[in-house]
Amino acid sequence: MLARYLRLILAMLLGLAVALLMGFWQVSKLWSVISFAGVLLAYSVVLGLQCAALSRVNRFDPAPSPSTKQILQAWLKETWIAAKVFCWWQPFRANAFPDQLQSHRKTPGRPQTFLHRLGGPGEAGGTHDDANSSRGVLLVHGFVCNRGLWSTWYPVLRQRGVAHVALNLEPVFGRIDAYCELLNRSVADLWAATGQAPLVICHSMGGIAVRAWLRAANDDGRVHRIVTIGSPHRGTCVSDMLPAISIIENAQQLRFPSAWLAELARQETPSRLAKFVCFYSSCDNIVMPASSATLPGADNRHIPGVPHLALVTDAKIREQALALL
C-alpha cells in the first residue's frame, strides 16, 4: 500500500519539477534549474531545519551534545539516505527480498511448532533455547515506512543463514495498538520455523508497536531480546515542528509528552525492560529530545553523529544487534 502511494507521490513531484523546468526555460534558464532542483530537494530543507533544531531541543537533555560539524554531517547523510529510502527502497524494492523462514541448522532435527514450544517444561523442548536451529529475526519498521527500509539488512541475514521476517505495519496511519495481531502472527511464524524465541529488531515507531504488543500478549518469553533503533519511547516533539502530521492517529500517540506512552510505561516490569537494547543518537532529527529513545533498566547505547534513518543503515548498529542472536 505505502509503496504505491510513494510511487504516485514521486511521479507527481517529478512531473511538477519537469513542468517548472520547461515553463521557466524560455524566461530564465537559471530560474528554470533552480525551480527544478527546489522541487526535488525541498525535503532536504525540512531535514536541515530538523537538524538545526537539535541543539536547542537537546540543550537540557542528558544525552551527549553533538558538535556543529556532527550536525552538518548528519544533515548531509540523512539527505542521501532519505532519498534512497523514499525514492528507491520503499517504493520499488519493498518486496525485493522476501521473508526467509529457513535457517542453517546447528544439528539435524525438526523444529517444533510454536504451540509445542509454549508447552510446559515437562514437554519436549519446553525451554526457549533449542540447539536444533538458529534463532530467527523479526524486523519492524517505523512511521510511514515499509519493509524496504531494511534493504541493507537482508543480504547480511541471508548470507549468515538467519531466518527472518519483515513486516509492513498497516494501516499506515492507524493506531499503534492495531499492529498487535500482525506482530503476534509473525512471532508465531518464527517460532514455528526455528523452535526458538526470535530476536526482534525495530526502528522508530516499530519499537513502540512491539512494546504495545508485549503489553497485550503479557508473555515476555515469546521474544529473546528486543532491539530498538531510534524509537521515541517517551515521545518526540518533532510533530510540533510538522503540524500537518499531528492529526494522524499514531503520530499523536508518539507526541512528547504522551499520556498514552506514559500509561504504556506504567504497565511495564523491570524484567521486561531488561530485555531491551536501545540505540539512540543526539543527532537524531526525528526523536527529540534524544534521551527519549532510551528506556529505564534497558541496555541503552549512544551512537554519536548518526541521524534517524541512517541509524538503520549503520553497520556498527547492525553488527551489535545481530550479536544478540
Tab-separated table of N, CA and C in Angstrom, residues 77-232:
chain	number	residue	atom	x	y	z
A	77	LYS	N	24.105	13.384	5.488
A	77	LYS	CA	23.909	11.936	5.459
A	77	LYS	C	22.430	11.582	5.369
A	78	GLU	N	21.597	12.282	6.145
A	78	GLU	CA	20.164	11.983	6.137
A	78	GLU	C	19.537	12.360	4.795
A	79	THR	N	20.030	13.408	4.160
A	79	THR	CA	19.533	13.779	2.831
A	79	THR	C	19.757	12.642	1.839
A	80	TRP	N	20.929	12.034	1.900
A	80	TRP	CA	21.263	10.942	0.982
A	80	TRP	C	20.477	9.673	1.319
A	81	ILE	N	20.427	9.322	2.594
A	81	ILE	CA	19.726	8.103	2.989
A	81	ILE	C	18.227	8.227	2.743
A	82	ALA	N	17.655	9.386	3.042
A	82	ALA	CA	16.217	9.586	2.830
A	82	ALA	C	15.855	9.436	1.359
A	83	ALA	N	16.717	9.914	0.471
A	83	ALA	CA	16.466	9.752	-0.962
A	83	ALA	C	16.438	8.272	-1.338
A	84	LYS	N	17.367	7.507	-0.811
A	84	LYS	CA	17.383	6.067	-1.126
A	84	LYS	C	16.165	5.358	-0.539
A	85	VAL	N	15.803	5.709	0.695
A	85	VAL	CA	14.697	5.032	1.372
A	85	VAL	C	13.359	5.341	0.702
A	86	PHE	N	13.085	6.633	0.459
A	86	PHE	CA	11.759	7.026	-0.008
A	86	PHE	C	11.630	7.107	-1.533
A	87	CYS	N	12.753	7.107	-2.238
A	87	CYS	CA	12.685	7.183	-3.700
A	87	CYS	C	13.062	5.875	-4.384
A	88	TRP	N	13.613	4.919	-3.624
A	88	TRP	CA	14.036	3.676	-4.261
A	88	TRP	C	13.645	2.440	-3.447
A	89	TRP	N	14.176	2.320	-2.234
A	89	TRP	CA	13.950	1.096	-1.468
A	89	TRP	C	12.480	0.838	-1.190
A	90	GLN	N	11.777	1.830	-0.639
A	90	GLN	CA	10.394	1.609	-0.218
A	90	GLN	C	9.384	1.600	-1.371
A	91	PRO	N	9.500	2.487	-2.346
A	91	PRO	CA	8.517	2.436	-3.434
A	91	PRO	C	8.761	1.316	-4.443
A	92	PHE	N	10.024	0.930	-4.662
A	92	PHE	CA	10.326	-0.007	-5.740
A	92	PHE	C	10.991	-1.311	-5.295
A	93	ARG	N	11.513	-1.356	-4.074
A	93	ARG	CA	12.261	-2.538	-3.631
A	93	ARG	C	11.694	-3.157	-2.356
A	94	ALA	N	10.467	-2.820	-2.025
A	94	ALA	CA	9.893	-3.306	-0.767
A	94	ALA	C	9.800	-4.819	-0.721
A	95	ASN	N	9.578	-5.459	-1.874
A	95	ASN	CA	9.440	-6.913	-1.916
A	95	ASN	C	10.594	-7.589	-2.648
A	96	ALA	N	11.701	-6.876	-2.799
A	96	ALA	CA	12.853	-7.448	-3.499
A	96	ALA	C	13.453	-8.617	-2.735
A	97	PHE	N	13.334	-8.583	-1.407
A	97	PHE	CA	13.859	-9.657	-0.566
A	97	PHE	C	12.707	-10.249	0.237
A	98	PRO	N	12.167	-11.388	-0.189
A	98	PRO	CA	11.051	-11.982	0.563
A	98	PRO	C	11.510	-12.525	1.907
A	99	ASP	N	10.545	-12.743	2.785
A	99	ASP	CA	10.859	-13.342	4.089
A	99	ASP	C	11.515	-14.702	3.895
A	100	GLN	N	12.375	-15.046	4.831
A	100	GLN	CA	13.075	-16.332	4.783
A	100	GLN	C	12.902	-17.021	6.127
A	101	LEU	N	12.138	-18.088	6.140
A	101	LEU	CA	11.839	-18.777	7.391
A	101	LEU	C	12.725	-19.983	7.636
A	102	GLN	N	13.572	-20.323	6.680
A	102	GLN	CA	14.517	-21.408	6.896
A	102	GLN	C	15.840	-20.832	7.380
A	103	SER	N	16.483	-21.559	8.266
A	103	SER	CA	17.774	-21.115	8.793
A	103	SER	C	18.751	-22.274	8.731
A	104	HIS	N	20.026	-21.957	8.861
A	104	HIS	CA	21.045	-23.006	8.910
A	104	HIS	C	20.959	-23.711	10.252
A	105	ARG	N	20.704	-24.984	10.239
A	105	ARG	CA	20.586	-25.751	11.477
A	105	ARG	C	21.966	-26.086	12.041
A	106	LYS	N	22.058	-26.064	13.347
A	106	LYS	CA	23.306	-26.461	14.004
A	106	LYS	C	23.443	-27.980	14.026
A	107	THR	N	22.347	-28.663	14.278
A	107	THR	CA	22.334	-30.115	14.263
A	107	THR	C	21.071	-30.556	13.551
A	108	PRO	N	21.082	-31.734	12.898
A	108	PRO	CA	19.883	-32.177	12.208
A	108	PRO	C	18.721	-32.310	13.172
A	109	GLY	N	17.565	-31.973	12.714
A	109	GLY	CA	16.395	-32.100	13.575
A	109	GLY	C	15.251	-31.283	13.036
A	110	ARG	N	14.095	-31.596	13.484
A	110	ARG	CA	12.896	-30.903	13.025
A	110	ARG	C	12.475	-29.884	14.066
A	111	PRO	N	12.352	-28.605	13.675
A	111	PRO	CA	11.932	-27.606	14.658
A	111	PRO	C	10.515	-27.866	15.128
A	112	GLN	N	10.288	-27.606	16.400
A	112	GLN	CA	8.963	-27.821	16.947
A	112	GLN	C	8.048	-26.666	16.596
A	113	THR	N	6.757	-26.890	16.658
A	113	THR	CA	5.808	-25.846	16.343
A	113	THR	C	5.752	-24.818	17.459
A	114	PHE	N	5.188	-23.682	17.117
A	114	PHE	CA	5.071	-22.601	18.105
A	114	PHE	C	4.282	-23.053	19.329
A	115	LEU	N	3.154	-23.734	19.117
A	115	LEU	CA	2.324	-24.162	20.243
A	115	LEU	C	3.048	-25.206	21.077
A	116	HIS	N	3.825	-26.075	20.415
A	116	HIS	CA	4.580	-27.078	21.153
A	116	HIS	C	5.627	-26.413	22.043
A	117	ARG	N	6.268	-25.364	21.474
A	117	ARG	CA	7.318	-24.683	22.236
A	117	ARG	C	6.740	-23.979	23.458
A	118	LEU	N	5.486	-23.596	23.395
A	118	LEU	CA	4.879	-22.920	24.539
A	118	LEU	C	4.375	-23.896	25.589
A	119	GLY	N	4.600	-25.218	25.363
A	119	GLY	CA	4.163	-26.210	26.333
A	119	GLY	C	4.961	-26.119	27.614
A	120	GLY	N	4.516	-26.857	28.625
A	120	GLY	CA	5.175	-26.814	29.922
A	120	GLY	C	6.529	-27.474	29.891
A	121	PRO	N	7.317	-27.325	30.941
A	121	PRO	CA	8.652	-27.882	30.998
A	121	PRO	C	8.677	-29.389	30.827
A	122	GLY	N	7.558	-30.055	31.134
A	122	GLY	CA	7.529	-31.495	31.001
A	122	GLY	C	7.459	-31.954	29.560
A	123	GLU	N	7.094	-31.067	28.627
A	123	GLU	CA	7.024	-31.428	27.228
A	123	GLU	C	8.391	-31.291	26.592
A	124	ALA	N	8.579	-32.041	25.508
A	124	ALA	CA	9.867	-31.972	24.815
A	124	ALA	C	10.088	-30.556	24.322
A	125	GLY	N	11.293	-30.038	24.560
A	125	GLY	CA	11.597	-28.691	24.097
A	125	GLY	C	10.858	-27.625	24.847
A	126	GLY	N	10.627	-27.799	26.136
A	126	GLY	CA	9.846	-26.818	26.883
A	126	GLY	C	10.587	-25.546	27.165
A	127	THR	N	11.908	-25.493	26.940
A	127	THR	CA	12.663	-24.258	27.132
A	127	THR	C	12.755	-23.531	25.817
A	128	HIS	N	13.173	-22.271	25.875
A	128	HIS	CA	13.183	-21.454	24.667
A	128	HIS	C	14.413	-21.682	23.822
A	129	ASP	N	15.518	-22.118	24.392
A	129	ASP	CA	16.748	-22.267	23.626
A	129	ASP	C	16.854	-23.692	23.110
A	130	ASP	N	16.982	-23.832	21.809
A	130	ASP	CA	16.978	-25.117	21.157
A	130	ASP	C	18.191	-25.198	20.246
A	131	ALA	N	18.964	-26.258	20.352
A	131	ALA	CA	20.169	-26.398	19.547
A	131	ALA	C	19.859	-26.833	18.126
A	132	ASN	N	18.605	-27.180	17.828
A	132	ASN	CA	18.278	-27.715	16.519
A	132	ASN	C	18.270	-26.666	15.423
A	133	SER	N	18.130	-25.424	15.741
A	133	SER	CA	18.077	-24.401	14.694
A	133	SER	C	18.593	-23.086	15.233
A	134	SER	N	18.972	-22.195	14.300
A	134	SER	CA	19.397	-20.884	14.740
A	134	SER	C	18.198	-19.981	14.932
A	135	ARG	N	18.386	-19.015	15.792
A	135	ARG	CA	17.296	-18.118	16.165
A	135	ARG	C	16.917	-17.212	14.997
A	136	GLY	N	15.637	-16.882	14.879
A	136	GLY	CA	15.178	-16.004	13.818
A	136	GLY	C	15.134	-14.550	14.246
A	137	VAL	N	14.941	-13.669	13.260
A	137	VAL	CA	14.906	-12.231	13.480
A	137	VAL	C	13.600	-11.678	12.908
A	138	LEU	N	12.938	-10.849	13.692
A	138	LEU	CA	11.757	-10.121	13.238
A	138	LEU	C	12.130	-8.658	13.087
A	139	LEU	N	11.912	-8.094	11.898
A	139	LEU	CA	12.245	-6.708	11.608
A	139	LEU	C	10.963	-5.880	11.559
A	140	VAL	N	10.924	-4.803	12.354
A	140	VAL	CA	9.716	-3.995	12.474
A	140	VAL	C	10.073	-2.532	12.175
A	141	HIS	N	9.550	-2.010	11.080
A	141	HIS	CA	9.869	-0.642	10.655
A	141	HIS	C	9.073	0.385	11.457
A	142	GLY	N	9.264	1.650	11.123
A	142	GLY	CA	8.618	2.730	11.857
A	142	GLY	C	7.588	3.497	11.054
A	143	PHE	N	7.369	4.731	11.450
A	143	PHE	CA	6.304	5.588	10.927
A	143	PHE	C	6.501	5.888	9.446
A	144	VAL	N	5.449	5.726	8.643
A	144	VAL	CA	5.440	5.971	7.205
A	144	VAL	C	6.615	5.262	6.519
A	145	CYS	N	6.793	4.008	6.843
A	145	CYS	CA	7.817	3.183	6.216
A	145	CYS	C	7.209	1.824	5.866
A	146	ASN	N	7.971	1.010	5.142
A	146	ASN	CA	7.598	-0.376	4.901
A	146	ASN	C	8.846	-1.243	4.993
A	147	ARG	N	8.716	-2.509	4.644
A	147	ARG	CA	9.834	-3.443	4.835
A	147	ARG	C	11.038	-3.120	3.946
A	148	GLY	N	10.871	-2.259	2.955
A	148	GLY	CA	12.004	-1.848	2.143
A	148	GLY	C	13.061	-1.094	2.927
A	149	LEU	N	12.675	-0.574	4.092
A	149	LEU	CA	13.621	0.146	4.945
A	149	LEU	C	14.842	-0.696	5.299
A	150	TRP	N	14.659	-2.031	5.403
A	150	TRP	CA	15.707	-2.926	5.877
A	150	TRP	C	16.567	-3.481	4.741
A	151	SER	N	16.640	-2.777	3.621
A	151	SER	CA	17.317	-3.302	2.433
A	151	SER	C	18.780	-3.646	2.661
A	152	THR	N	19.451	-2.948	3.568
A	152	THR	CA	20.857	-3.266	3.833
A	152	THR	C	21.014	-4.452	4.782
A	153	TRP	N	19.929	-4.874	5.421
A	153	TRP	CA	19.988	-5.984	6.370
A	153	TRP	C	19.784	-7.336	5.703
A	154	TYR	N	18.941	-7.384	4.676
A	154	TYR	CA	18.593	-8.679	4.086
A	154	TYR	C	19.792	-9.461	3.559
A	155	PRO	N	20.710	-8.845	2.791
A	155	PRO	CA	21.853	-9.626	2.303
A	155	PRO	C	22.691	-10.227	3.432
A	156	VAL	N	22.840	-9.473	4.529
A	156	VAL	CA	23.626	-9.963	5.667
A	156	VAL	C	22.928	-11.152	6.323
A	157	LEU	N	21.617	-11.028	6.542
A	157	LEU	CA	20.862	-12.117	7.163
A	157	LEU	C	20.866	-13.360	6.289
A	158	ARG	N	20.740	-13.172	4.985
A	158	ARG	CA	20.736	-14.313	4.075
A	158	ARG	C	22.107	-14.984	4.025
A	159	GLN	N	23.148	-14.181	3.989
A	159	GLN	CA	24.498	-14.730	3.953
A	159	GLN	C	24.789	-15.564	5.196
A	160	ARG	N	24.255	-15.147	6.330
A	160	ARG	CA	24.504	-15.857	7.584
A	160	ARG	C	23.468	-16.950	7.850
A	161	GLY	N	22.515	-17.088	6.946
A	161	GLY	CA	21.529	-18.152	7.098
A	161	GLY	C	20.589	-17.945	8.258
A	162	VAL	N	20.244	-16.700	8.551
A	162	VAL	CA	19.370	-16.394	9.676
A	162	VAL	C	17.930	-16.260	9.162
A	163	ALA	N	17.017	-17.033	9.709
A	163	ALA	CA	15.603	-16.885	9.361
A	163	ALA	C	15.132	-15.493	9.746
A	164	HIS	N	14.330	-14.881	8.879
A	164	HIS	CA	13.882	-13.521	9.187
A	164	HIS	C	12.541	-13.230	8.526
A	165	VAL	N	11.778	-12.378	9.204
A	165	VAL	CA	10.503	-11.878	8.715
A	165	VAL	C	10.511	-10.369	8.885
A	166	ALA	N	10.099	-9.648	7.841
A	166	ALA	CA	9.996	-8.183	7.911
A	166	ALA	C	8.545	-7.789	7.648
A	167	LEU	N	8.006	-6.963	8.515
A	167	LEU	CA	6.595	-6.599	8.454
A	167	LEU	C	6.349	-5.359	7.605
A	168	ASN	N	5.104	-5.233	7.154
A	168	ASN	CA	4.553	-3.964	6.698
A	168	ASN	C	3.461	-3.598	7.697
A	169	LEU	N	3.697	-2.592	8.511
A	169	LEU	CA	2.711	-2.189	9.506
A	169	LEU	C	1.595	-1.400	8.821
A	170	GLU	N	0.465	-2.025	8.704
A	170	GLU	CA	-0.693	-1.389	8.072
A	170	GLU	C	-1.932	-1.613	8.932
A	171	PRO	N	-2.857	-0.647	8.948
A	171	PRO	CA	-2.872	0.580	8.147
A	171	PRO	C	-1.750	1.545	8.529
A	172	VAL	N	-1.250	2.253	7.532
A	172	VAL	CA	-0.087	3.118	7.735
A	172	VAL	C	-0.340	4.162	8.816
A	173	PHE	N	-1.557	4.721	8.857
A	173	PHE	CA	-1.866	5.792	9.797
A	173	PHE	C	-2.859	5.342	10.866
A	174	GLY	N	-2.869	4.056	11.177
A	174	GLY	CA	-3.764	3.559	12.215
A	174	GLY	C	-3.162	3.698	13.603
A	175	ARG	N	-3.924	3.268	14.594
A	175	ARG	CA	-3.415	3.284	15.968
A	175	ARG	C	-2.313	2.248	16.127
A	176	ILE	N	-1.349	2.553	16.968
A	176	ILE	CA	-0.230	1.636	17.187
A	176	ILE	C	-0.720	0.304	17.752
A	177	ASP	N	-1.749	0.352	18.591
A	177	ASP	CA	-2.297	-0.872	19.172
A	177	ASP	C	-2.831	-1.830	18.115
A	178	ALA	N	-3.195	-1.299	16.938
A	178	ALA	CA	-3.799	-2.124	15.889
A	178	ALA	C	-2.799	-3.073	15.239
A	179	TYR	N	-1.492	-2.890	15.512
A	179	TYR	CA	-0.487	-3.742	14.894
A	179	TYR	C	-0.211	-5.011	15.702
A	180	CYS	N	-0.869	-5.172	16.837
A	180	CYS	CA	-0.556	-6.282	17.737
A	180	CYS	C	-0.792	-7.648	17.090
A	181	GLU	N	-1.887	-7.807	16.385
A	181	GLU	CA	-2.193	-9.109	15.797
A	181	GLU	C	-1.184	-9.475	14.710
A	182	LEU	N	-0.757	-8.494	13.930
A	182	LEU	CA	0.260	-8.735	12.912
A	182	LEU	C	1.572	-9.182	13.552
A	183	LEU	N	1.962	-8.535	14.626
A	183	LEU	CA	3.167	-8.936	15.350
A	183	LEU	C	2.999	-10.321	15.942
A	184	ASN	N	1.829	-10.604	16.452
A	184	ASN	CA	1.553	-11.904	17.049
A	184	ASN	C	1.763	-13.025	16.032
A	185	ARG	N	1.232	-12.854	14.829
A	185	ARG	CA	1.360	-13.877	13.788
A	185	ARG	C	2.816	-14.042	13.346
A	186	SER	N	3.522	-12.944	13.228
A	186	SER	CA	4.912	-13.010	12.751
A	186	SER	C	5.813	-13.700	13.755
A	187	VAL	N	5.620	-13.400	15.039
A	187	VAL	CA	6.397	-14.084	16.074
A	187	VAL	C	6.083	-15.575	16.066
A	188	ALA	N	4.805	-15.927	15.892
A	188	ALA	CA	4.411	-17.337	15.837
A	188	ALA	C	5.063	-18.038	14.654
A	189	ASP	N	5.148	-17.372	13.505
A	189	ASP	CA	5.774	-17.961	12.322
A	189	ASP	C	7.251	-18.263	12.572
A	190	LEU	N	7.946	-17.342	13.226
A	190	LEU	CA	9.369	-17.563	13.501
A	190	LEU	C	9.576	-18.667	14.533
A	191	TRP	N	8.697	-18.723	15.531
A	191	TRP	CA	8.745	-19.823	16.498
A	191	TRP	C	8.574	-21.158	15.774
A	192	ALA	N	7.583	-21.243	14.906
A	192	ALA	CA	7.298	-22.493	14.205
A	192	ALA	C	8.458	-22.906	13.309
A	193	ALA	N	9.145	-21.928	12.730
A	193	ALA	CA	10.234	-22.230	11.804
A	193	ALA	C	11.528	-22.606	12.507
A	194	THR	N	11.800	-22.002	13.649
A	194	THR	CA	13.101	-22.192	14.298
A	194	THR	C	13.028	-22.915	15.630
A	195	GLY	N	11.853	-22.909	16.255
A	195	GLY	CA	11.741	-23.514	17.580
A	195	GLY	C	12.331	-22.674	18.683
A	196	GLN	N	12.620	-21.402	18.395
A	196	GLN	CA	13.225	-20.535	19.404
A	196	GLN	C	12.549	-19.166	19.406
A	197	ALA	N	12.650	-18.508	20.540
A	197	ALA	CA	12.143	-17.139	20.632
A	197	ALA	C	12.970	-16.239	19.724
A	198	PRO	N	12.333	-15.425	18.893
A	198	PRO	CA	13.083	-14.596	17.947
A	198	PRO	C	13.701	-13.362	18.595
A	199	LEU	N	14.716	-12.855	17.932
A	199	LEU	CA	15.270	-11.546	18.236
A	199	LEU	C	14.451	-10.529	17.446
A	200	VAL	N	13.912	-9.518	18.124
A	200	VAL	CA	13.073	-8.516	17.474
A	200	VAL	C	13.876	-7.221	17.337
A	201	ILE	N	13.980	-6.727	16.102
A	201	ILE	CA	14.749	-5.512	15.825
A	201	ILE	C	13.806	-4.481	15.230
A	202	CYS	N	13.754	-3.313	15.844
A	202	CYS	CA	12.747	-2.302	15.479
A	202	CYS	C	13.418	-0.961	15.206
A	203	HIS	N	12.806	-0.217	14.310
A	203	HIS	CA	13.230	1.155	14.081
A	203	HIS	C	12.079	2.098	14.406
A	204	SER	N	12.377	3.176	15.103
A	204	SER	CA	11.432	4.262	15.353
A	204	SER	C	10.128	3.739	15.961
A	205	MET	N	8.976	4.040	15.344
A	205	MET	CA	7.686	3.642	15.889
A	205	MET	C	7.564	2.134	16.069
A	206	GLY	N	8.361	1.358	15.310
A	206	GLY	CA	8.312	-0.097	15.439
A	206	GLY	C	8.602	-0.562	16.850
A	207	GLY	N	9.511	0.125	17.542
A	207	GLY	CA	9.816	-0.239	18.925
A	207	GLY	C	8.637	-0.015	19.847
A	208	ILE	N	7.858	1.024	19.585
A	208	ILE	CA	6.677	1.298	20.403
A	208	ILE	C	5.594	0.262	20.107
A	209	ALA	N	5.465	-0.129	18.842
A	209	ALA	CA	4.490	-1.155	18.478
A	209	ALA	C	4.789	-2.471	19.176
A	210	VAL	N	6.057	-2.822	19.286
A	210	VAL	CA	6.431	-4.068	19.966
A	210	VAL	C	6.154	-3.974	21.460
A	211	ARG	N	6.391	-2.813	22.055
A	211	ARG	CA	6.059	-2.641	23.474
A	211	ARG	C	4.553	-2.794	23.700
A	212	ALA	N	3.750	-2.226	22.801
A	212	ALA	CA	2.298	-2.354	22.919
A	212	ALA	C	1.870	-3.810	22.750
A	213	TRP	N	2.536	-4.526	21.840
A	213	TRP	CA	2.227	-5.947	21.644
A	213	TRP	C	2.606	-6.773	22.871
A	214	LEU	N	3.756	-6.485	23.468
A	214	LEU	CA	4.168	-7.208	24.674
A	214	LEU	C	3.174	-6.980	25.806
A	215	ARG	N	2.644	-5.765	25.907
A	215	ARG	CA	1.627	-5.492	26.920
A	215	ARG	C	0.377	-6.325	26.662
A	216	ALA	N	-0.041	-6.409	25.404
A	216	ALA	CA	-1.248	-7.163	25.066
A	216	ALA	C	-1.033	-8.663	25.221
A	217	ALA	N	0.154	-9.138	24.809
A	217	ALA	CA	0.438	-10.574	24.883
A	217	ALA	C	0.682	-11.024	26.314
A	218	ASN	N	1.282	-10.135	27.121
A	218	ASN	CA	1.584	-10.431	28.522
A	218	ASN	C	2.379	-11.725	28.657
A	219	ASP	N	3.352	-11.918	27.765
A	219	ASP	CA	4.195	-13.119	27.790
A	219	ASP	C	5.566	-12.747	27.244
A	220	ASP	N	6.458	-12.294	28.121
A	220	ASP	CA	7.779	-11.836	27.695
A	220	ASP	C	8.636	-12.962	27.145
A	221	GLY	N	8.301	-14.207	27.458
A	221	GLY	CA	9.093	-15.332	26.994
A	221	GLY	C	8.960	-15.607	25.512
A	222	ARG	N	8.042	-14.945	24.848
A	222	ARG	CA	7.847	-15.189	23.421
A	222	ARG	C	8.906	-14.512	22.563
A	223	VAL	N	9.712	-13.628	23.149
A	223	VAL	CA	10.807	-12.997	22.418
A	223	VAL	C	12.105	-13.155	23.207
A	224	HIS	N	13.202	-13.223	22.471
A	224	HIS	CA	14.515	-13.382	23.089
A	224	HIS	C	15.019	-12.044	23.630
A	225	ARG	N	15.230	-11.098	22.746
A	225	ARG	CA	15.587	-9.722	23.095
A	225	ARG	C	14.880	-8.793	22.133
A	226	ILE	N	14.768	-7.524	22.511
A	226	ILE	CA	14.177	-6.505	21.641
A	226	ILE	C	15.194	-5.392	21.461
A	227	VAL	N	15.544	-5.122	20.212
A	227	VAL	CA	16.461	-4.040	19.874
A	227	VAL	C	15.637	-2.903	19.287
A	228	THR	N	15.749	-1.716	19.861
A	228	THR	CA	15.075	-0.553	19.289
A	228	THR	C	16.125	0.426	18.789
A	229	ILE	N	15.897	0.952	17.606
A	229	ILE	CA	16.835	1.864	16.953
A	229	ILE	C	16.108	3.185	16.721
A	230	GLY	N	16.451	4.188	17.492
A	230	GLY	CA	15.812	5.489	17.348
A	230	GLY	C	14.315	5.450	17.591
A	231	SER	N	13.886	4.725	18.615
A	231	SER	CA	12.455	4.635	18.941
A	231	SER	C	12.088	5.679	19.994
A	232	PRO	N	11.073	6.497	19.752
A	232	PRO	CA	10.705	7.560	20.705
A	232	PRO	C	9.903	7.000	21.884
